[in-house]
Amino acid sequence: LNRRRSWVEFYLAFRKRQQYIALYKRFANHIDCDWMTSLSRAEVKEMLAIENDCSISVDGIMTWRDLADAQVNLEKTKHIANKESRKKSKGAFSTFFKSKSSGELEGADDAPISLSIEELRELEASLQESTETELSSDSKLAIVDFTLTSFCVDLIGRGMRPLAKYALGKLSADFLANQDGSFAFGLQLQSVALHDLVTHQTKFPTILKSLQSTSNALDFKLKKSRSGDQSLFMNLVAFEIVASPQFVVEVMEFAKFESSAKAEVEVLDDNNDDIEGEPERQIMREGAADKLSLAIADAWSHKKSTKQVWQVDCNIKAPIFIVPENCIDAQATALILDMGSFRFLYGAPPAASVRDWFQANSKAAFDPDYVDYLALEMNHLAFYVGTVGEYM
């Protein structure tokens, strides 16, 4: 580019900036500001054309918007100051001309607010200084939001024969982390289903499904505050699992690998290696268990010394297992195992009986910082023997 063309482009960019700031101010603030009018269709198209201009970067558009917002804030301040000054200037003489003065005040509220060149320069300087200044530690954060609307996998056997269809409902995850160490993580799964495409005329077309009415199949939330307090919440609904005989046979056939002499030799060699390396693996497992126990003990000691609060609320519905003689005949025998539900609570306020016992049997006063309350509930464990038709 020659020097003359660069100056022309600079001037065109300057004009685009002036046009966009004026249009965006009215577009975003004409409802709250009486002295601004709404954009016409032609002006909206003009503003969108500037936003879609490839010669202007996204950062440039956002900078122009910040400058427009700063100008609007200053105009609002001047509008309020002018309104108060007009009220104070209204003297006793204006009472004789009430209708006239009220009309003038009403028209003054709609009068446009103009900014001087010095005020515009101060706004641009302050905006440039604020963008160059590094954010404080409290202002830094990381936000991750992931959503998977649906997920489906079709399992195809030999001869393009369908075996099963796995369907996953909406999956969403969000993560927020601050510079001070606090964070929040959430995971939600709407539904899970596995359809049997092997057994014809089956009474159980879905051999694995989540049983929920309105809530999600899985809700998981983990939070940590700035002081180190942590809370964990998990809710898992029950899953119905049907052991369809034909489906199990077909899946095992699908997963079975052809054995050969070479493969058998490799398996034997692997078995010999496993026998020789078993003591080393045993030592590694014991070392991992020791490290895990030490990590838990250190975390517990740190919790007690800093008096941090841990709260855990896990509500888990155990799966329901159905083992039918066959899935076609309604009179076939079926074994049903319902493992009920499990509720694990930690960090909740202790029961009154527990508090009374500590106060009666301890010399020191009851201190919740040194007494941990844990509750484990198991409900509705049942085993049924009946027919497929009775369960349906």
Tab-separated table of C-alpha atoms in Angstrom:
chain	number	residue	atom	x	y	z
A	1	LEU	CA	0.000	0.000	0.000
A	2	ASN	CA	1.194	3.502	-0.747
A	3	ARG	CA	0.995	6.313	1.776
A	4	ARG	CA	-1.997	7.984	0.147
A	5	ARG	CA	-4.081	4.789	0.168
A	6	SER	CA	-3.286	4.064	3.835
A	7	TRP	CA	-4.485	7.536	4.853
A	8	VAL	CA	-7.699	6.970	2.908
A	9	GLU	CA	-8.298	3.669	4.703
A	10	PHE	CA	-7.548	5.332	8.022
A	11	TYR	CA	-10.125	8.025	7.279
A	12	LEU	CA	-12.724	5.435	6.205
A	13	ALA	CA	-12.157	3.449	9.393
A	14	PHE	CA	-12.560	6.636	11.433
A	15	ARG	CA	-15.897	7.383	9.715
A	16	LYS	CA	-17.091	3.804	10.298
A	17	ARG	CA	-16.234	4.113	13.965
A	18	GLN	CA	-18.149	7.380	14.330
A	19	GLN	CA	-21.158	5.945	12.512
A	20	TYR	CA	-21.172	2.691	14.474
A	21	ILE	CA	-20.856	4.347	17.887
A	22	ALA	CA	-23.752	6.705	17.130
A	23	LEU	CA	-25.942	3.883	15.799
A	24	TYR	CA	-25.109	1.427	18.586
A	25	LYS	CA	-25.814	4.017	21.290
A	26	ARG	CA	-29.344	4.500	19.988
A	27	PHE	CA	-29.861	0.777	19.288
A	28	ALA	CA	-28.940	-0.361	22.816
A	29	ASN	CA	-30.217	2.565	24.904
A	30	HIS	CA	-33.166	4.234	23.161
A	31	ILE	CA	-35.619	2.621	25.615
A	32	ASP	CA	-33.907	3.927	28.762
A	33	CYS	CA	-32.823	7.291	27.348
A	34	ASP	CA	-35.632	9.686	26.407
A	35	TRP	CA	-33.345	11.854	24.295
A	36	MET	CA	-32.536	8.975	21.917
A	37	THR	CA	-34.723	7.694	19.097
A	38	SER	CA	-34.954	4.122	17.852
A	39	LEU	CA	-33.190	3.061	14.668
A	40	SER	CA	-34.996	2.790	11.387
A	41	ARG	CA	-34.696	-0.308	9.216
A	42	ALA	CA	-32.132	1.379	6.994
A	43	GLU	CA	-30.048	2.360	10.025
A	44	VAL	CA	-30.217	-1.178	11.437
A	45	LYS	CA	-28.952	-2.535	8.103
A	46	GLU	CA	-26.161	0.038	8.157
A	47	MET	CA	-25.109	-1.004	11.666
A	48	LEU	CA	-25.158	-4.706	10.754
A	49	ALA	CA	-23.126	-4.009	7.623
A	50	ILE	CA	-20.400	-2.410	9.734
A	51	GLU	CA	-20.429	-5.360	12.143
A	52	ASN	CA	-20.086	-7.815	9.239
A	53	ASP	CA	-17.289	-5.832	7.618
A	54	CYS	CA	-14.299	-8.175	7.370
A	55	SER	CA	-11.850	-5.269	7.546
A	56	ILE	CA	-12.927	-4.608	11.169
A	57	SER	CA	-11.857	-7.111	13.806
A	58	VAL	CA	-14.079	-8.392	16.583
A	59	ASP	CA	-11.893	-6.664	19.166
A	60	GLY	CA	-12.411	-3.393	17.299
A	61	ILE	CA	-16.208	-3.772	17.357
A	62	MET	CA	-16.146	-4.588	21.090
A	63	THR	CA	-13.909	-1.567	21.769
A	64	TRP	CA	-16.341	0.687	19.918
A	65	ARG	CA	-19.210	-0.757	21.956
A	66	ASP	CA	-17.336	-0.078	25.212
A	67	LEU	CA	-16.759	3.490	24.096
A	68	ALA	CA	-20.440	3.880	23.214
A	69	ASP	CA	-21.476	2.555	26.644
A	70	ALA	CA	-19.077	4.966	28.342
A	71	GLN	CA	-20.542	7.880	26.391
A	72	VAL	CA	-24.075	6.847	27.331
A	73	ASN	CA	-23.158	6.668	31.026
A	74	LEU	CA	-21.710	10.178	30.863
A	75	GLU	CA	-24.781	11.446	28.992
A	76	LYS	CA	-27.032	9.957	31.683
A	77	THR	CA	-25.022	11.751	34.362
A	78	LYS	CA	-25.309	15.049	32.528
A	79	HIS	CA	-29.028	14.491	31.937
A	80	ILE	CA	-29.668	13.957	35.659
A	81	ALA	CA	-27.561	17.026	36.545
A	82	ASN	CA	-29.428	19.190	34.036
A	83	LYS	CA	-32.771	17.971	35.338
A	84	GLU	CA	-31.855	18.817	38.937
A	85	SER	CA	-30.535	22.240	37.959
A	86	ARG	CA	-33.790	23.036	36.141
A	87	LYS	CA	-35.797	22.088	39.216
A	88	LYS	CA	-33.687	24.347	41.411
A	89	SER	CA	-33.903	27.260	38.958
A	90	LYS	CA	-37.687	27.117	39.042
A	91	GLY	CA	-38.570	29.990	41.351
A	92	ALA	CA	-41.673	31.511	42.722
A	93	PHE	CA	-42.214	33.522	39.540
A	94	SER	CA	-42.739	30.320	37.535
A	95	THR	CA	-45.832	29.461	39.593
A	96	PHE	CA	-47.757	32.175	37.717
A	97	PHE	CA	-46.872	30.471	34.432
A	98	LYS	CA	-47.269	26.862	35.529
A	99	SER	CA	-48.537	25.510	32.262
A	100	LYS	CA	-45.781	27.128	30.251
A	101	SER	CA	-42.951	26.098	32.543
A	102	SER	CA	-44.196	22.529	32.771
A	103	GLY	CA	-44.236	22.267	28.983
A	104	GLU	CA	-40.726	23.645	28.792
A	105	LEU	CA	-39.530	21.119	31.392
A	106	GLU	CA	-41.180	18.269	29.510
A	107	GLY	CA	-39.481	19.336	26.293
A	108	ALA	CA	-36.168	19.765	28.084
A	109	ASP	CA	-36.236	16.109	29.192
A	110	ASP	CA	-36.327	15.005	25.565
A	111	ALA	CA	-33.585	17.391	24.459
A	112	PRO	CA	-30.456	15.670	23.096
A	113	ILE	CA	-27.394	15.475	25.313
A	114	SER	CA	-24.142	16.460	23.614
A	115	LEU	CA	-20.610	15.797	24.816
A	116	SER	CA	-17.740	18.189	24.307
A	117	ILE	CA	-14.514	17.252	22.556
A	118	GLU	CA	-12.628	17.334	25.861
A	119	GLU	CA	-15.097	14.896	27.444
A	120	LEU	CA	-14.801	12.506	24.493
A	121	ARG	CA	-11.019	12.592	24.717
A	122	GLU	CA	-11.109	11.871	28.437
A	123	LEU	CA	-13.407	8.884	27.852
A	124	GLU	CA	-11.127	7.430	25.184
A	125	ALA	CA	-8.050	7.916	27.389
A	126	SER	CA	-9.710	6.276	30.405
A	127	LEU	CA	-10.974	3.400	28.269
A	128	GLN	CA	-7.533	2.787	26.782
A	129	GLU	CA	-5.983	2.880	30.246
A	130	SER	CA	-8.523	0.379	31.607
A	131	THR	CA	-7.887	-2.061	28.737
A	132	GLU	CA	-4.124	-1.885	29.215
A	133	THR	CA	-4.346	-2.448	32.978
A	134	GLU	CA	-4.006	-6.076	34.026
A	135	LEU	CA	-7.031	-7.654	35.661
A	136	SER	CA	-6.941	-8.170	39.391
A	137	SER	CA	-6.734	-11.667	40.817
A	138	ASP	CA	-10.370	-11.529	41.898
A	139	SER	CA	-11.481	-10.686	38.354
A	140	LYS	CA	-9.760	-13.635	36.683
A	141	LEU	CA	-11.907	-16.690	36.095
A	142	ALA	CA	-12.356	-19.606	33.729
A	143	ILE	CA	-15.758	-20.672	32.429
A	144	VAL	CA	-16.342	-23.893	30.491
A	145	ASP	CA	-19.810	-24.872	29.285
A	146	PHE	CA	-20.359	-28.075	27.285
A	147	THR	CA	-23.668	-29.424	25.991
A	148	LEU	CA	-24.266	-32.601	23.995
A	149	THR	CA	-27.850	-32.651	22.778
A	150	SER	CA	-27.977	-36.368	21.950
A	151	PHE	CA	-25.684	-39.295	21.204
A	152	CYS	CA	-26.584	-42.554	19.494
A	153	VAL	CA	-24.535	-45.661	18.652
A	154	ASP	CA	-25.816	-48.521	16.475
A	155	LEU	CA	-24.199	-51.927	16.972
A	156	ILE	CA	-24.160	-53.940	13.730
A	157	GLY	CA	-23.230	-57.622	13.550
A	158	ARG	CA	-22.246	-59.878	10.689
A	159	GLY	CA	-24.218	-59.483	7.497
A	160	MET	CA	-25.216	-55.940	8.527
A	161	ARG	CA	-27.579	-57.411	11.097
A	162	PRO	CA	-28.578	-54.874	13.776
A	163	LEU	CA	-27.845	-55.954	17.348
A	164	ALA	CA	-28.440	-53.002	19.646
A	165	LYS	CA	-28.922	-49.260	19.743
A	166	TYR	CA	-27.456	-47.139	22.513
A	167	ALA	CA	-29.126	-43.754	23.036
A	168	LEU	CA	-27.792	-41.089	25.351
A	169	GLY	CA	-29.969	-38.121	26.266
A	170	LYS	CA	-28.863	-34.550	26.734
A	171	LEU	CA	-25.517	-34.272	28.490
A	172	SER	CA	-24.413	-30.923	29.905
A	173	ALA	CA	-21.357	-29.984	31.937
A	174	ASP	CA	-20.233	-26.633	33.300
A	175	PHE	CA	-17.097	-25.579	35.137
A	176	LEU	CA	-16.243	-22.254	36.755
A	177	ALA	CA	-12.873	-21.582	38.420
A	178	ASN	CA	-11.721	-18.386	40.113
A	179	GLN	CA	-8.200	-17.171	40.789
A	180	ASP	CA	-8.721	-17.485	44.560
A	181	GLY	CA	-9.077	-21.282	44.298
A	182	SER	CA	-12.857	-21.497	44.443
A	183	PHE	CA	-14.611	-23.464	41.740
A	184	ALA	CA	-17.928	-25.049	40.812
A	185	PHE	CA	-18.487	-28.093	38.607
A	186	GLY	CA	-21.790	-29.524	37.440
A	187	LEU	CA	-22.763	-32.529	35.327
A	188	GLN	CA	-26.280	-33.469	34.218
A	189	LEU	CA	-27.369	-36.481	32.167
A	190	GLN	CA	-30.962	-36.590	31.002
A	191	SER	CA	-31.475	-40.258	30.099
A	192	VAL	CA	-29.780	-43.509	29.063
A	193	ALA	CA	-31.302	-46.337	27.008
A	194	LEU	CA	-30.091	-49.534	25.326
A	195	HIS	CA	-32.514	-51.111	22.852
A	196	ASP	CA	-32.563	-54.808	22.002
A	197	LEU	CA	-32.716	-55.352	18.225
A	198	VAL	CA	-31.974	-59.098	18.332
A	199	THR	CA	-34.981	-60.613	20.100
A	200	HIS	CA	-38.070	-60.433	17.916
A	201	GLN	CA	-41.424	-59.705	19.591
A	202	THR	CA	-39.671	-59.195	22.902
A	203	LYS	CA	-41.548	-57.999	25.946
A	204	PHE	CA	-38.498	-55.918	26.898
A	205	PRO	CA	-37.541	-53.811	23.843
A	206	THR	CA	-35.319	-51.684	26.083
A	207	ILE	CA	-32.962	-53.833	28.150
A	208	LEU	CA	-31.289	-50.899	29.893
A	209	LYS	CA	-33.024	-47.654	30.706
A	210	SER	CA	-33.034	-44.968	33.334
A	211	LEU	CA	-36.230	-44.718	35.365
A	212	GLN	CA	-37.041	-41.059	35.923
A	213	SER	CA	-40.172	-38.972	35.525
A	214	THR	CA	-39.091	-35.331	35.440
A	215	SER	CA	-35.599	-35.188	36.940
A	216	ASN	CA	-32.371	-36.076	35.170
A	217	ALA	CA	-30.876	-39.530	35.308
A	218	LEU	CA	-27.720	-38.100	36.878
A	219	ASP	CA	-27.117	-34.829	38.708
A	220	PHE	CA	-23.647	-34.139	40.034
A	221	LYS	CA	-22.427	-30.881	41.616
A	222	LEU	CA	-19.106	-30.139	43.273
A	223	LYS	CA	-18.264	-26.761	44.806
A	224	LYS	CA	-15.351	-25.298	46.723
A	225	SER	CA	-15.393	-21.896	48.363
A	226	ARG	CA	-12.571	-19.439	48.812
A	227	SER	CA	-12.031	-20.560	52.405
A	228	GLY	CA	-11.730	-24.227	51.387
A	229	ASP	CA	-15.250	-25.388	52.290
A	230	GLN	CA	-16.428	-28.088	49.900
A	231	SER	CA	-19.834	-29.495	49.045
A	232	LEU	CA	-20.731	-32.491	46.893
A	233	PHE	CA	-24.196	-33.397	45.686
A	234	MET	CA	-25.113	-36.401	43.557
A	235	ASN	CA	-28.480	-37.810	42.590
A	236	LEU	CA	-28.657	-41.002	40.514
A	237	VAL	CA	-31.978	-42.525	39.500
A	238	ALA	CA	-32.617	-46.252	39.239
A	239	PHE	CA	-31.707	-48.218	36.117
A	240	GLU	CA	-33.647	-51.192	34.832
A	241	ILE	CA	-31.341	-53.901	33.478
A	242	VAL	CA	-32.801	-56.924	31.677
A	243	ALA	CA	-30.621	-59.980	31.057
A	244	SER	CA	-32.156	-61.029	27.746
A	245	PRO	CA	-30.805	-64.524	26.891
A	246	GLN	CA	-30.757	-64.077	23.123
A	247	PHE	CA	-29.204	-60.648	23.362
A	248	VAL	CA	-26.465	-61.858	25.720
A	249	VAL	CA	-25.589	-64.731	23.379
A	250	GLU	CA	-25.424	-62.463	20.330
A	251	VAL	CA	-23.276	-59.871	22.086
A	252	MET	CA	-20.860	-62.550	23.298
A	253	GLU	CA	-20.667	-63.898	19.758
A	254	PHE	CA	-20.015	-60.392	18.463
A	255	ALA	CA	-17.202	-59.809	20.970
A	256	LYS	CA	-15.591	-63.226	20.558
A	257	PHE	CA	-12.238	-63.232	18.785
A	258	GLU	CA	-11.082	-66.073	16.578
A	259	SER	CA	-8.414	-68.107	18.315
A	260	SER	CA	-5.379	-69.328	16.434
A	261	ALA	CA	-2.221	-71.144	17.288
A	262	LYS	CA	-0.261	-67.924	17.331
A	263	ALA	CA	-2.773	-66.269	19.570
A	264	GLU	CA	-2.659	-69.213	21.968
A	265	VAL	CA	1.129	-68.946	22.169
A	266	GLU	CA	0.854	-65.224	22.893
A	267	VAL	CA	-1.697	-65.897	25.624
A	268	LEU	CA	0.601	-68.476	27.207
A	269	ASP	CA	3.514	-66.059	27.094
A	270	ASP	CA	1.392	-63.351	28.691
A	271	ASN	CA	0.318	-65.757	31.429
A	272	ASN	CA	3.957	-66.612	32.178
A	273	ASP	CA	4.818	-62.944	32.371
A	274	ASP	CA	1.914	-62.388	34.725
A	275	ILE	CA	3.127	-65.169	37.021
A	276	GLU	CA	6.660	-63.784	37.131
A	277	GLY	CA	5.536	-60.180	37.630
A	278	GLU	CA	2.821	-60.927	40.180
A	279	PRO	CA	4.963	-60.024	43.255
A	280	GLU	CA	5.898	-56.669	41.718
A	281	ARG	CA	2.248	-55.893	40.946
A	282	GLN	CA	1.304	-56.848	44.492
A	283	ILE	CA	3.889	-54.422	45.874
A	284	MET	CA	2.592	-51.663	43.546
A	285	ARG	CA	-1.000	-52.268	44.681
A	286	GLU	CA	0.018	-52.119	48.331
A	287	GLY	CA	2.000	-48.914	47.677
A	288	ALA	CA	-0.999	-47.321	45.939
A	289	ALA	CA	-3.258	-48.267	48.858
A	290	ASP	CA	-0.795	-46.737	51.333
A	291	LYS	CA	-0.574	-43.534	49.306
A	292	LEU	CA	-4.361	-43.296	49.142
A	293	SER	CA	-4.754	-43.796	52.894
A	294	LEU	CA	-2.030	-41.218	53.592
A	295	ALA	CA	-3.693	-38.716	51.243
A	296	ILE	CA	-7.034	-39.177	53.005
A	297	ALA	CA	-5.380	-38.813	56.424
A	298	ASP	CA	-3.564	-35.624	55.349
A	299	ALA	CA	-6.763	-34.152	53.927
A	300	TRP	CA	-8.605	-34.983	57.133
A	301	SER	CA	-5.889	-33.419	59.302
A	302	HIS	CA	-5.876	-30.289	57.150
A	303	LYS	CA	-9.680	-30.091	57.425
A	304	LYS	CA	-9.513	-30.266	61.212
A	305	SER	CA	-6.674	-27.760	61.565
A	306	THR	CA	-8.298	-25.177	59.276
A	307	LYS	CA	-11.854	-25.973	60.466
A	308	GLN	CA	-13.094	-26.394	56.936
A	309	VAL	CA	-16.601	-27.620	56.259
A	310	TRP	CA	-17.293	-30.653	54.102
A	311	GLN	CA	-20.821	-31.445	52.997
A	312	VAL	CA	-21.723	-34.590	51.063
A	313	ASP	CA	-25.214	-35.548	49.925
A	314	CYS	CA	-25.436	-38.651	47.745
A	315	ASN	CA	-28.820	-40.100	46.849
A	316	ILE	CA	-28.322	-43.230	44.755
A	317	LYS	CA	-31.087	-45.450	43.506
A	318	ALA	CA	-29.631	-48.931	42.992
A	319	PRO	CA	-30.321	-50.730	39.699
A	320	ILE	CA	-33.177	-53.193	39.233
A	321	PHE	CA	-32.023	-56.497	37.726
A	322	ILE	CA	-34.472	-58.632	35.745
A	323	VAL	CA	-33.460	-62.172	34.722
A	324	PRO	CA	-36.252	-63.685	32.564
A	325	GLU	CA	-36.403	-67.275	31.339
A	326	ASN	CA	-37.116	-65.745	27.920
A	327	CYS	CA	-38.338	-62.352	26.781
A	328	ILE	CA	-41.034	-63.527	24.360
A	329	ASP	CA	-43.465	-65.546	26.483
A	330	ALA	CA	-45.487	-63.541	28.983
A	331	GLN	CA	-45.831	-66.647	31.189
A	332	ALA	CA	-42.054	-67.209	31.386
A	333	THR	CA	-40.493	-67.112	34.835
A	334	ALA	CA	-38.608	-63.954	35.779
A	335	LEU	CA	-36.345	-63.186	38.726
A	336	ILE	CA	-36.370	-59.533	39.827
A	337	LEU	CA	-33.874	-58.033	42.240
A	338	ASP	CA	-34.622	-54.515	43.447
A	339	MET	CA	-31.664	-53.239	45.478
A	340	GLY	CA	-33.550	-50.186	46.732
A	341	SER	CA	-31.863	-46.866	47.414
A	342	PHE	CA	-28.839	-45.588	49.295
A	343	ARG	CA	-28.581	-42.179	50.967
A	344	PHE	CA	-25.239	-40.933	52.257
A	345	LEU	CA	-25.122	-37.688	54.234
A	346	TYR	CA	-22.049	-36.070	55.727
A	347	GLY	CA	-21.626	-32.624	57.228
A	348	ALA	CA	-25.322	-32.108	57.901
A	349	PRO	CA	-26.407	-30.856	61.334
A	350	PRO	CA	-26.463	-33.779	63.799
A	351	ALA	CA	-29.671	-35.151	65.170
A	352	ALA	CA	-30.947	-33.880	68.507
A	353	SER	CA	-30.331	-37.268	70.162
A	354	VAL	CA	-26.684	-37.223	69.075
A	355	ARG	CA	-26.180	-33.688	70.336
A	356	ASP	CA	-27.831	-34.539	73.687
A	357	TRP	CA	-25.659	-37.641	74.102
A	358	PHE	CA	-22.436	-35.671	73.599
A	359	GLN	CA	-23.533	-32.971	75.979
A	360	ALA	CA	-24.425	-35.553	78.634
A	361	ASN	CA	-21.299	-37.731	78.288
A	362	SER	CA	-18.612	-35.159	77.482
A	363	LYS	CA	-17.031	-32.738	79.915
A	364	ALA	CA	-16.443	-30.157	77.213
A	365	ALA	CA	-19.257	-28.410	75.431
A	366	PHE	CA	-20.494	-29.835	72.167
A	367	ASP	CA	-18.361	-28.387	69.364
A	368	PRO	CA	-19.514	-29.210	65.821
A	369	ASP	CA	-15.994	-28.487	64.522
A	370	TYR	CA	-14.680	-31.603	66.265
A	371	VAL	CA	-17.704	-33.884	65.909
A	372	ASP	CA	-18.565	-35.210	62.464
A	373	TYR	CA	-22.034	-36.445	61.705
A	374	LEU	CA	-22.564	-39.131	59.077
A	375	ALA	CA	-25.786	-40.834	58.081
A	376	LEU	CA	-26.202	-43.881	55.844
A	377	GLU	CA	-29.671	-45.038	54.864
A	378	MET	CA	-30.627	-48.159	52.904
A	379	ASN	CA	-34.263	-48.642	51.926
A	380	HIS	CA	-36.447	-50.997	49.938
A	381	LEU	CA	-34.367	-54.107	49.258
A	382	ALA	CA	-36.595	-56.737	47.636
A	383	PHE	CA	-36.404	-59.969	45.629
A	384	TYR	CA	-39.309	-61.159	43.495
A	385	VAL	CA	-40.084	-64.358	41.590
A	386	GLY	CA	-42.915	-64.150	39.083
A	387	THR	CA	-43.698	-64.093	35.405
A	388	VAL	CA	-42.786	-61.661	32.666
A	389	GLY	CA	-46.443	-60.688	32.228
A	390	GLU	CA	-46.813	-59.832	35.919
A	391	TYR	CA	-43.881	-57.442	35.796
A	392	MET	CA	-45.061	-55.839	32.578
